[in-house]
Short mmCIF file of C-alpha atoms and ligand atoms in Angstrom, two decimals:
data_model
loop_
_atom_site.label_atom_id
_atom_site.label_comp_id
_atom_site.label_asym_id
_atom_site.label_seq_id
_atom_site.Cartn_x
_atom_site.Cartn_y
_atom_site.Cartn_z
CA MET A 1 16.99 -69.67 -33.70
CA THR A 2 15.47 -66.55 -35.17
CA ASP A 3 11.86 -66.64 -36.18
CA ARG A 4 10.65 -65.02 -39.35
CA PHE A 5 8.89 -61.68 -39.15
CA GLU A 6 5.37 -63.10 -39.55
CA THR A 7 6.03 -65.40 -36.59
CA LEU A 8 7.46 -62.59 -34.49
CA THR A 9 4.36 -60.43 -35.03
CA VAL A 10 2.21 -63.18 -33.55
CA HIS A 11 4.44 -64.09 -30.62
CA ALA A 12 6.47 -61.00 -29.66
CA GLY A 13 5.71 -59.77 -26.16
CA ALA A 14 3.21 -62.58 -25.61
CA GLU A 15 4.85 -65.14 -23.36
CA PRO A 16 2.06 -67.05 -21.57
CA ASP A 17 1.63 -65.63 -18.07
CA PRO A 18 3.77 -67.81 -15.73
CA ARG A 19 1.17 -67.61 -12.93
CA THR A 20 -2.11 -68.14 -14.81
CA GLY A 21 -1.08 -69.51 -18.18
CA ALA A 22 -3.01 -66.71 -19.91
CA VAL A 23 -1.98 -66.64 -23.57
CA VAL A 24 -2.78 -62.95 -23.98
CA PRO A 25 -0.86 -60.39 -21.88
CA ALA A 26 -3.03 -59.06 -19.04
CA ILE A 27 -4.17 -55.45 -19.00
CA GLN A 28 -2.53 -54.43 -15.72
CA MET A 29 -4.36 -51.33 -14.48
CA SER A 30 -2.64 -51.02 -11.10
CA THR A 31 -0.88 -47.67 -10.77
CA THR A 32 1.34 -48.79 -7.90
CA PHE A 33 3.16 -51.98 -6.91
CA LYS A 34 3.78 -53.46 -3.45
CA GLN A 35 7.35 -53.33 -2.25
CA ASP A 36 8.82 -56.13 -0.12
CA GLY A 37 10.63 -53.72 2.17
CA VAL A 38 11.74 -50.34 0.86
CA GLY A 39 12.89 -50.72 -2.76
CA GLY A 40 12.05 -54.43 -2.83
CA LEU A 41 10.37 -54.50 -6.24
CA ARG A 42 9.01 -57.89 -7.37
CA GLY A 43 8.84 -57.36 -11.12
CA GLY A 44 10.83 -54.16 -11.39
CA PHE A 45 7.60 -52.14 -11.28
CA GLU A 46 7.10 -49.32 -8.83
CA TYR A 47 4.68 -46.68 -10.17
CA GLY A 48 2.58 -46.76 -13.35
CA ARG A 49 4.14 -43.77 -15.08
CA SER A 50 7.64 -45.18 -14.61
CA GLY A 51 6.73 -48.67 -15.77
CA ASN A 52 3.78 -50.99 -16.33
CA PRO A 53 3.70 -54.70 -17.29
CA THR A 54 1.32 -54.24 -20.24
CA ARG A 55 3.46 -51.40 -21.57
CA ALA A 56 6.59 -53.51 -21.05
CA ALA A 57 5.03 -56.29 -23.17
CA LEU A 58 4.33 -53.80 -25.99
CA GLU A 59 7.83 -52.37 -25.70
CA SER A 60 9.37 -55.82 -26.02
CA ALA A 61 7.17 -56.46 -29.07
CA ILE A 62 8.44 -53.41 -30.95
CA VAL A 63 12.03 -54.39 -30.06
CA ALA A 64 11.45 -57.76 -31.74
CA LEU A 65 9.75 -56.31 -34.81
CA GLU A 66 12.31 -53.54 -35.40
CA ASN A 67 15.27 -55.78 -34.55
CA GLY A 68 16.35 -53.40 -31.79
CA THR A 69 17.43 -53.85 -28.20
CA HIS A 70 15.31 -51.17 -26.48
CA GLY A 71 11.71 -50.14 -27.03
CA LEU A 72 9.63 -47.31 -25.60
CA ALA A 73 5.89 -46.73 -25.80
CA TYR A 74 4.22 -43.32 -25.70
CA ALA A 75 0.75 -41.82 -25.61
CA SER A 76 0.92 -40.83 -29.31
CA GLY A 77 3.29 -40.70 -32.24
CA LEU A 78 3.91 -37.04 -31.52
CA ALA A 79 4.58 -37.77 -27.84
CA ALA A 80 7.25 -40.20 -29.07
CA THR A 81 8.56 -37.50 -31.42
CA GLN A 82 8.67 -34.97 -28.58
CA ASN A 83 10.67 -37.41 -26.48
CA ILE A 84 13.22 -37.71 -29.27
CA GLY A 85 13.25 -33.88 -29.38
CA PHE A 86 14.27 -33.93 -25.69
CA LEU A 87 17.60 -35.40 -26.87
CA LEU A 88 18.44 -32.02 -28.46
CA GLU A 89 20.04 -29.12 -26.60
CA PRO A 90 19.30 -25.43 -27.24
CA GLY A 91 21.29 -24.24 -30.24
CA ALA A 92 21.09 -27.59 -31.99
CA ARG A 93 20.17 -27.83 -35.65
CA LEU A 94 17.89 -30.49 -37.01
CA LEU A 95 17.63 -31.59 -40.64
CA MET A 96 14.30 -32.96 -41.85
CA SER A 97 12.87 -34.46 -45.01
CA ASP A 98 11.02 -31.65 -46.77
CA ASP A 99 7.66 -33.41 -46.72
CA VAL A 100 7.55 -34.86 -43.23
CA TYR A 101 4.26 -35.46 -41.45
CA GLY A 102 2.66 -32.04 -40.86
CA GLY A 103 2.47 -32.53 -37.09
CA THR A 104 6.17 -33.37 -36.92
CA TRP A 105 7.00 -30.17 -38.80
CA ARG A 106 4.64 -28.14 -36.58
CA LEU A 107 6.32 -29.49 -33.43
CA ALA A 108 9.78 -28.65 -34.77
CA ASP A 109 8.82 -25.26 -36.19
CA LYS A 110 6.39 -23.98 -33.56
CA VAL A 111 7.69 -25.60 -30.36
CA TRP A 112 11.33 -26.71 -30.62
CA ARG A 113 12.24 -23.44 -32.31
CA ARG A 114 11.13 -21.58 -29.15
CA TYR A 115 13.73 -23.60 -27.25
CA GLY A 116 16.52 -22.60 -29.62
CA ILE A 117 16.42 -25.70 -31.81
CA THR A 118 16.27 -24.80 -35.49
CA THR A 119 15.09 -27.07 -38.26
CA ASP A 120 16.16 -27.03 -41.89
CA THR A 121 14.26 -28.98 -44.50
CA VAL A 122 15.79 -30.60 -47.54
CA ASP A 123 14.66 -33.19 -50.07
CA LEU A 124 16.50 -36.15 -48.54
CA ALA A 125 15.39 -38.27 -51.51
CA ASP A 126 17.92 -36.17 -53.46
CA LEU A 127 21.26 -37.60 -52.28
CA ASP A 128 23.23 -34.62 -53.63
CA ALA A 129 21.07 -32.28 -51.57
CA ALA A 130 21.43 -34.56 -48.54
CA THR A 131 25.21 -34.65 -48.97
CA ALA A 132 25.38 -30.85 -49.19
CA ALA A 133 23.15 -30.40 -46.13
CA LEU A 134 25.20 -32.85 -44.06
CA GLY A 135 28.64 -31.97 -45.31
CA GLY A 136 28.94 -28.35 -44.16
CA GLU A 137 31.08 -26.87 -41.39
CA HIS A 138 28.26 -27.04 -38.86
CA PRO A 139 26.41 -30.27 -39.49
CA PRO A 140 23.01 -30.85 -37.85
CA ARG A 141 22.82 -32.86 -34.62
CA MET A 142 19.97 -34.96 -35.90
CA VAL A 143 18.56 -36.05 -39.27
CA TRP A 144 14.85 -36.85 -39.49
CA ILE A 145 13.88 -39.18 -42.33
CA GLU A 146 10.36 -40.12 -43.31
CA THR A 147 10.14 -42.74 -46.05
CA PRO A 148 7.85 -43.28 -47.85
CA SER A 149 6.94 -39.66 -47.22
CA ASN A 150 3.55 -38.14 -46.72
CA PRO A 151 1.68 -37.36 -48.96
CA LEU A 152 4.01 -37.67 -52.00
CA LEU A 153 5.45 -41.11 -51.15
CA LYS A 154 9.01 -39.99 -51.85
CA ILE A 155 11.62 -42.62 -51.04
CA VAL A 156 14.75 -41.77 -49.07
CA ASP A 157 17.78 -44.06 -49.18
CA ILE A 158 18.01 -44.83 -45.47
CA SER A 159 21.45 -46.48 -45.49
CA ALA A 160 23.00 -43.75 -47.65
CA VAL A 161 21.62 -40.90 -45.50
CA ALA A 162 22.42 -42.73 -42.25
CA ARG A 163 26.02 -43.15 -43.45
CA LEU A 164 26.30 -39.43 -44.27
CA ALA A 165 24.74 -38.56 -40.91
CA ALA A 166 27.08 -40.86 -38.99
CA ALA A 167 30.09 -39.28 -40.73
CA ALA A 168 28.79 -35.87 -39.67
CA GLY A 169 28.21 -37.04 -36.08
CA ALA A 170 24.43 -36.71 -36.38
CA THR A 171 21.79 -39.06 -34.98
CA THR A 172 19.56 -40.61 -37.65
CA VAL A 173 15.86 -40.96 -36.89
CA VAL A 174 13.45 -42.73 -39.24
CA ASP A 175 9.71 -42.29 -38.96
CA ASN A 176 8.68 -45.79 -40.05
CA THR A 177 4.93 -45.25 -39.71
CA PHE A 178 4.09 -45.64 -43.42
CA ALA A 179 6.25 -48.69 -44.07
CA THR A 180 6.01 -50.55 -40.74
CA PRO A 181 8.81 -52.95 -39.74
CA TYR A 182 7.23 -55.61 -41.95
CA LEU A 183 8.19 -53.67 -45.06
CA GLN A 184 11.36 -51.90 -43.89
CA ARG A 185 13.68 -52.12 -40.88
CA PRO A 186 15.58 -48.84 -40.46
CA LEU A 187 17.85 -50.07 -37.63
CA ASP A 188 19.17 -52.79 -39.97
CA LEU A 189 19.88 -50.01 -42.50
CA GLY A 190 21.96 -47.94 -40.07
CA ALA A 191 19.40 -45.65 -38.38
CA ASP A 192 19.90 -44.89 -34.68
CA LEU A 193 16.24 -44.47 -33.77
CA VAL A 194 12.99 -45.59 -35.35
CA VAL A 195 9.75 -43.88 -34.42
CA HIS A 196 6.14 -44.90 -35.09
CA SER A 197 2.71 -43.51 -34.86
CA ALA A 198 1.25 -46.80 -33.59
CA THR A 199 -2.11 -45.15 -34.28
CA LYS A 200 -1.67 -46.22 -37.90
CA TYR A 201 -0.64 -49.68 -39.18
CA LEU A 202 0.61 -51.16 -35.90
CA GLY A 203 -2.72 -50.54 -34.17
CA GLY A 204 -4.35 -51.07 -37.53
CA HIS A 205 -8.01 -50.64 -36.59
CA SER A 206 -8.52 -46.87 -36.09
CA ASP A 207 -9.25 -47.37 -32.41
CA VAL A 208 -6.11 -46.37 -30.48
CA ILE A 209 -3.65 -43.44 -30.41
CA GLY A 210 -0.09 -44.48 -29.61
CA GLY A 211 3.59 -43.99 -30.35
CA LEU A 212 6.66 -46.24 -30.24
CA VAL A 213 10.42 -45.84 -30.45
CA ALA A 214 13.03 -48.56 -30.94
CA THR A 215 16.83 -48.38 -30.86
CA ARG A 216 20.00 -50.44 -30.40
CA SER A 217 21.78 -47.65 -28.54
CA ASP A 218 22.01 -48.09 -24.75
CA ALA A 219 22.92 -44.41 -24.35
CA LEU A 220 19.97 -43.08 -26.39
CA ALA A 221 17.58 -45.53 -24.72
CA GLU A 222 18.67 -44.43 -21.26
CA ARG A 223 17.95 -40.76 -22.03
CA LEU A 224 14.64 -41.59 -23.71
CA ARG A 225 13.60 -43.72 -20.73
CA PHE A 226 14.45 -40.84 -18.39
CA HIS A 227 12.30 -38.40 -20.39
CA GLN A 228 9.46 -40.89 -20.88
CA ASN A 229 9.10 -40.89 -17.11
CA ALA A 230 10.14 -37.29 -16.44
CA ALA A 231 7.70 -35.79 -18.97
CA GLY A 232 5.06 -38.48 -18.40
CA SER A 233 3.89 -38.95 -21.98
CA VAL A 234 2.95 -42.60 -21.42
CA PRO A 235 0.13 -44.68 -22.95
CA SER A 236 -2.59 -46.32 -20.85
CA PRO A 237 -2.33 -50.09 -20.28
CA PHE A 238 -5.51 -50.57 -22.33
CA ASP A 239 -4.02 -48.63 -25.24
CA CYS A 240 -0.89 -50.80 -25.05
CA PHE A 241 -3.09 -53.89 -25.20
CA LEU A 242 -4.92 -52.57 -28.28
CA VAL A 243 -1.69 -51.76 -30.13
CA MET A 244 -0.33 -55.25 -29.37
CA ARG A 245 -3.57 -56.83 -30.49
CA GLY A 246 -3.27 -54.98 -33.79
CA MET A 247 0.38 -55.89 -34.24
CA ARG A 248 -0.45 -59.61 -34.21
CA THR A 249 -2.01 -59.35 -37.67
CA LEU A 250 0.38 -56.76 -39.12
CA ALA A 251 1.91 -59.03 -41.78
CA VAL A 252 -1.35 -60.36 -43.20
CA ARG A 253 -2.98 -56.92 -43.17
CA MET A 254 -0.01 -55.33 -44.93
CA ASP A 255 0.16 -58.09 -47.56
CA ARG A 256 -3.48 -57.60 -48.47
CA ALA A 257 -3.50 -53.79 -48.29
CA ALA A 258 -0.31 -53.50 -50.36
CA ALA A 259 -1.67 -55.86 -53.03
CA ASN A 260 -4.86 -53.76 -53.19
CA ALA A 261 -2.81 -50.55 -53.40
CA ALA A 262 -0.62 -51.86 -56.23
CA ALA A 263 -3.68 -52.84 -58.27
CA LEU A 264 -5.45 -49.52 -57.66
CA ALA A 265 -2.32 -47.45 -58.39
CA ALA A 266 -1.92 -49.10 -61.81
CA TRP A 267 -5.61 -48.62 -62.55
CA LEU A 268 -5.58 -44.96 -61.49
CA GLU A 269 -2.56 -44.32 -63.67
CA SER A 270 -4.59 -45.46 -66.68
CA ARG A 271 -7.48 -43.04 -65.98
CA ARG A 272 -7.75 -39.89 -68.05
CA GLU A 273 -9.12 -37.96 -65.00
CA VAL A 274 -5.79 -38.49 -63.18
CA SER A 275 -2.75 -36.47 -64.14
CA ARG A 276 -0.25 -38.16 -61.83
CA VAL A 277 -0.13 -41.09 -59.39
CA HIS A 278 2.39 -41.21 -56.55
CA TYR A 279 3.02 -44.84 -55.56
CA PRO A 280 6.51 -46.32 -55.14
CA GLY A 281 5.39 -49.59 -56.73
CA LEU A 282 4.82 -47.91 -60.11
CA ALA A 283 7.67 -47.88 -62.64
CA SER A 284 6.86 -44.17 -63.20
CA HIS A 285 7.76 -43.36 -59.57
CA PRO A 286 11.25 -41.84 -59.22
CA GLY A 287 11.90 -43.94 -56.10
CA ALA A 288 10.64 -47.25 -57.51
CA GLU A 289 14.03 -48.92 -57.83
CA LEU A 290 15.15 -47.82 -54.38
CA ALA A 291 11.84 -48.91 -52.86
CA ALA A 292 12.27 -52.35 -54.42
CA ARG A 293 15.70 -52.62 -52.75
CA GLN A 294 14.80 -51.12 -49.39
CA MET A 295 11.24 -52.33 -48.83
CA ARG A 296 9.62 -55.76 -48.91
CA LEU A 297 6.53 -54.24 -50.61
CA PRO A 298 5.78 -50.66 -51.75
CA GLY A 299 3.13 -50.17 -49.06
CA ALA A 300 -0.54 -49.31 -49.02
CA MET A 301 -0.54 -45.50 -49.22
CA LEU A 302 -0.89 -43.66 -52.51
CA SER A 303 -1.79 -40.21 -53.71
CA PHE A 304 -2.81 -38.79 -57.06
CA GLU A 305 -3.48 -35.50 -58.72
CA LEU A 306 -6.79 -34.85 -60.42
CA ALA A 307 -6.54 -33.15 -63.80
CA GLY A 308 -9.74 -31.21 -63.03
CA GLY A 309 -8.11 -29.30 -60.15
CA GLU A 310 -9.25 -28.44 -56.64
CA VAL A 311 -12.99 -28.14 -57.31
CA VAL A 312 -13.17 -31.61 -58.84
CA ALA A 313 -10.92 -32.98 -56.07
CA ARG A 314 -13.30 -31.67 -53.39
CA ARG A 315 -16.29 -33.24 -55.16
CA PHE A 316 -14.40 -36.51 -55.68
CA VAL A 317 -13.46 -37.08 -52.04
CA ALA A 318 -17.05 -36.40 -50.98
CA ALA A 319 -18.48 -38.85 -53.55
CA THR A 320 -17.03 -42.19 -52.41
CA ARG A 321 -19.07 -44.74 -50.46
CA LEU A 322 -16.51 -47.26 -49.16
CA PHE A 323 -13.56 -44.88 -48.91
CA THR A 324 -14.39 -42.77 -45.86
CA LEU A 325 -13.45 -39.10 -46.02
CA ALA A 326 -11.29 -38.81 -42.92
CA GLU A 327 -7.80 -38.04 -41.68
CA SER A 328 -5.44 -40.77 -40.48
CA LEU A 329 -4.38 -43.94 -42.29
CA GLY A 330 -3.16 -47.46 -41.88
CA ALA A 331 -6.25 -49.31 -40.74
CA VAL A 332 -8.33 -52.15 -42.16
CA GLU A 333 -10.82 -49.75 -43.78
CA SER A 334 -9.94 -47.56 -46.75
CA LEU A 335 -9.80 -43.79 -46.22
CA ILE A 336 -9.69 -40.85 -48.61
CA GLU A 337 -8.67 -37.25 -47.94
CA LEU A 338 -7.41 -34.00 -49.41
CA PRO A 339 -4.05 -33.33 -47.72
CA ALA A 340 -3.95 -29.56 -48.44
CA PRO A 341 -6.95 -28.50 -46.30
CA MET A 342 -6.88 -31.57 -43.99
CA THR A 343 -3.77 -33.45 -42.80
CA HIS A 344 -1.39 -30.85 -44.20
CA ALA A 345 -3.28 -27.70 -43.16
CA SER A 346 -0.54 -26.98 -40.60
CA VAL A 347 2.04 -26.62 -43.39
CA ALA A 348 -0.21 -24.57 -45.72
CA ASP A 349 2.00 -21.48 -45.79
CA SER A 350 5.36 -23.22 -45.72
CA ARG A 351 7.46 -24.81 -48.43
CA LEU A 352 5.98 -28.14 -47.35
CA ALA A 353 2.58 -27.05 -48.76
CA VAL A 354 0.94 -29.55 -51.14
CA SER A 355 -1.24 -29.16 -54.25
CA PRO A 356 -4.96 -28.55 -53.52
CA SER A 357 -5.89 -31.14 -56.18
CA LEU A 358 -3.87 -33.91 -54.54
CA VAL A 359 -6.01 -36.79 -53.21
CA ARG A 360 -4.52 -39.25 -50.71
CA LEU A 361 -5.76 -42.81 -50.24
CA SER A 362 -5.06 -45.16 -47.37
CA ILE A 363 -5.88 -48.53 -48.88
CA GLY A 364 -7.52 -51.06 -46.58
CA ILE A 365 -8.11 -54.77 -46.81
CA GLU A 366 -11.51 -54.78 -48.54
CA ALA A 367 -12.04 -56.61 -51.85
CA VAL A 368 -10.11 -54.62 -54.45
CA GLU A 369 -12.95 -54.91 -57.00
CA ASP A 370 -15.27 -53.07 -54.59
CA LEU A 371 -12.69 -50.35 -53.96
CA ARG A 372 -12.15 -49.87 -57.69
CA ALA A 373 -15.91 -49.68 -58.33
CA ASP A 374 -16.22 -47.09 -55.56
CA LEU A 375 -13.54 -44.88 -57.12
CA GLU A 376 -15.05 -45.36 -60.57
CA ALA A 377 -18.45 -44.19 -59.30
CA ALA A 378 -16.78 -41.17 -57.65
CA PHE A 379 -15.12 -40.20 -60.94
CA ALA A 380 -18.54 -40.29 -62.61
CA ALA A 381 -20.24 -38.38 -59.78
CA SER A 382 -17.65 -35.60 -59.65
CA ASP A 383 -17.52 -34.87 -63.43
CA ALA A 384 -13.78 -35.39 -63.19
C1 PLP B 1 0.08 -39.88 -37.63
C2 PLP B 1 1.53 -39.72 -37.85
C3 PLP B 1 2.36 -39.18 -36.86
C4 PLP B 1 1.82 -38.67 -35.54
O1 PLP B 1 1.27 -39.69 -34.79
P1 PLP B 1 0.08 -39.50 -33.72
O2 PLP B 1 -0.14 -40.87 -33.21
O3 PLP B 1 -1.09 -38.94 -34.49
O4 PLP B 1 0.56 -38.54 -32.70
C5 PLP B 1 3.72 -39.11 -37.12
N1 PLP B 1 4.24 -39.51 -38.30
C6 PLP B 1 3.47 -40.02 -39.28
C7 PLP B 1 4.11 -40.45 -40.56
C8 PLP B 1 2.10 -40.14 -39.10
O5 PLP B 1 1.34 -40.62 -40.08
#
């Protein structure tokens, strides 16, 4: 019997402890494990970098949520990304969505490039462009999809791109941080690897940095497991506990945050101060139809352009009371930021650069009337 997603979020990785009956997985801090004779491991655990029971519980939880067979936990989303990068050999080419998370682009462009791995960017939401990029004589080894993308919320057709990538012999990776497995399950759509910044919706409370990877491929999982240990980018047991604690409420948090986001996106679109709203739940969004097919809900991230330009945008983001001006996203509280000088500063001089008047909102689970009133007051205060 397969449980529904909401049930899985509550129960995955949380078998009551057979010895104590504890309902919540223990935070196992021990860095080493007694052997019954050389190599006689009781629970398969030997040394804390190689494996830890709390981490194993989190890893089994992401397997359940992403409908995979292997899960790996890391110290951050970028540590998870780096471990996927370890799958590439010098000389390999990588194809990325053209508005991937700034830190992902920085890692590819500033670090992997030094090791002979080159990265091309293309608008993967444009299937003709994706087909051209994947159909050449020397196809990339790996395709990196982020959907919805950050900060423009572009929607990439995961199954179409994964099919093109498979035909070209490339591994498909989907950064599923914005959608979460509640809204979209990339492995079901043909992706080989799914990666998360667990810092965002999975943790959900702005109190833990973490990364996760899930896959159905034994071969990829074996190499990732090797590098997780060899490069040591592992999360602490306490961090694993916090991510799991957040994951328990993922479905209810996402339902509420997405409903708030849909209401605010429609309201923002009606404001004269706003020249454009990017939210895949709006009929005006070019990816709306695809999002409706591929995602359970259009998510809780949105961005919009202020008609008054950069000066007004800077005043606006400093004028809210409930929306906190801060980087990051995906938690219970609403956040506001200007991507150009903040989250996307690392791509300022590249073709991934974003408009200085673009405001990004991470919608939380507060009462939507209070969030709307807060934005309304900020419009008034910033002479938008
Ligand atoms: C935050 C983020 C990352 C990086 O994750 P960290 O946990 O900050 O290392 C990667 N991808 C996306 C989409 C993100 O939002």
